[in-house]
GROMACS .gro file of C-alpha atoms in nm:
model
  101
    1MET     CA    1   2.915   0.378  -2.605
    2SER     CA    2   2.812   0.192  -2.918
    3GLU     CA    3   3.048   0.139  -3.206
    4GLN     CA    4   2.906   0.434  -3.397
    5PRO     CA    5   3.158   0.685  -3.531
    6TRP     CA    6   3.253   0.965  -3.296
    7THR     CA    7   3.103   1.309  -3.357
    8ILE     CA    8   3.184   1.641  -3.193
    9ASP     CA    9   2.859   1.613  -2.999
   10ALA     CA   10   2.936   1.257  -2.885
   11ILE     CA   11   3.281   1.359  -2.765
   12ALA     CA   12   3.136   1.658  -2.581
   13HIS     CA   13   2.875   1.444  -2.406
   14ALA     CA   14   3.136   1.185  -2.307
   15ILE     CA   15   3.349   1.445  -2.125
   16PRO     CA   16   3.257   1.405  -1.757
   17ALA     CA   17   3.317   1.758  -1.627
   18ALA     CA   18   3.144   2.073  -1.750
   19ASP     CA   19   3.458   2.288  -1.740
   20THR     CA   20   3.655   2.030  -1.939
   21ARG     CA   21   3.368   2.003  -2.188
   22GLN     CA   22   3.377   2.381  -2.233
   23THR     CA   23   3.752   2.364  -2.292
   24PHE     CA   24   3.692   2.102  -2.562
   25LEU     CA   25   3.421   2.307  -2.733
   26ARG     CA   26   3.630   2.624  -2.718
   27GLU     CA   27   3.932   2.443  -2.863
   28VAL     CA   28   3.726   2.287  -3.143
   29ASN     CA   29   3.570   2.623  -3.230
   30LEU     CA   30   3.901   2.810  -3.235
   31THR     CA   31   4.115   2.553  -3.415
   32PRO     CA   32   4.197   2.620  -3.782
   33LEU     CA   33   4.035   2.361  -4.009
   34PRO     CA   34   4.361   2.196  -4.119
   35GLU     CA   35   4.444   2.122  -3.753
   36LEU     CA   36   4.094   2.011  -3.651
   37PRO     CA   37   4.135   1.635  -3.721
   38GLU     CA   38   4.436   1.621  -3.486
   39VAL     CA   39   4.251   1.809  -3.212
   40LEU     CA   40   3.945   1.586  -3.243
   41ALA     CA   41   4.159   1.272  -3.240
   42ARG     CA   42   4.330   1.386  -2.918
   43TRP     CA   43   3.997   1.450  -2.747
   44GLN     CA   44   3.860   1.120  -2.874
   45ARG     CA   45   4.157   0.942  -2.712
   46PHE     CA   46   4.088   1.136  -2.391
   47VAL     CA   47   3.724   1.024  -2.366
   48GLU     CA   48   3.810   0.667  -2.465
   49HIS     CA   49   4.077   0.657  -2.193
   50TRP     CA   50   3.829   0.800  -1.942
   51ARG     CA   51   3.562   0.549  -2.044
   52ASP     CA   52   3.794   0.248  -2.050
   53ASN     CA   53   4.024   0.321  -1.755
   54VAL     CA   54   3.898   0.589  -1.518
   55THR     CA   55   3.526   0.510  -1.513
   56PRO     CA   56   3.575   0.148  -1.401
   57GLN     CA   57   3.798   0.267  -1.114
   58LEU     CA   58   3.540   0.522  -1.004
   59ASP     CA   59   3.258   0.270  -1.033
   60SER     CA   60   3.461   0.028  -0.821
   61ALA     CA   61   3.519   0.297  -0.557
   62LEU     CA   62   3.147   0.380  -0.549
   63GLU     CA   63   3.055   0.012  -0.512
   64TYR     CA   64   3.309  -0.027  -0.231
   65ALA     CA   65   3.160   0.275  -0.054
   66LYS     CA   66   2.810   0.132  -0.084
   67GLN     CA   67   2.927  -0.193   0.076
   68HIS     CA   68   3.134  -0.025   0.350
   69GLY     CA   69   2.901   0.231   0.500
   70GLY     CA   70   3.005   0.517   0.275
   71GLU     CA   71   3.379   0.479   0.333
   72LEU     CA   72   3.606   0.496   0.034
   73PRO     CA   73   3.888   0.251  -0.039
   74ALA     CA   74   4.223   0.352   0.111
   75GLU     CA   75   4.356   0.478  -0.224
   76PHE     CA   76   4.073   0.735  -0.230
   77ALA     CA   77   4.109   0.845   0.132
   78ASP     CA   78   4.085   1.219   0.171
   79ASP     CA   79   4.086   1.487   0.440
   80GLY     CA   80   3.729   1.438   0.560
   81GLY     CA   81   3.533   1.531   0.250
   82THR     CA   82   3.426   1.174   0.174
   83ALA     CA   83   3.055   1.257   0.184
   84ASP     CA   84   3.100   1.542  -0.064
   85PHE     CA   85   3.320   1.326  -0.285
   86LEU     CA   86   3.059   1.049  -0.289
   87LYS     CA   87   2.779   1.295  -0.364
   88GLU     CA   88   2.975   1.431  -0.661
   89LEU     CA   89   3.070   1.080  -0.775
   90ARG     CA   90   2.705   0.972  -0.766
   91ALA     CA   91   2.599   1.280  -0.962
   92ASN     CA   92   2.866   1.222  -1.225
   93THR     CA   93   2.774   0.855  -1.250
   94GLY     CA   94   2.409   0.950  -1.305
   95LYS     CA   95   2.504   1.201  -1.574
   96ARG     CA   96   2.724   0.943  -1.745
   97GLN     CA   97   2.437   0.691  -1.746
   98ASN     CA   98   2.204   0.953  -1.896
   99TYR     CA   99   2.453   1.026  -2.176
  100ALA     CA  100   2.489   0.658  -2.254
  101ALA     CA  101   2.113   0.617  -2.294
   0.00000   0.00000   0.00000
């Protein structure tokens, strides 16, 4: 994301999961005005943490899978749903790239 100031819309678009985004929007809409800056700051920290820490890990796992025939790194091993996990990861990566554009 560019160094433009955060807005409610920018925070909402940076949240990677629809249900979490709805939680954010609901919380923003129901928070009394005096408490709103604190709520927005908390969500801003959440999306910045996601962008700076979680996204690189997921991108690394996706790159590993591409180079290893669709297998995930050991730390992402699951109970057989690797294909579904990768499909969802690819979809989320595509959405994230669209929001960044």
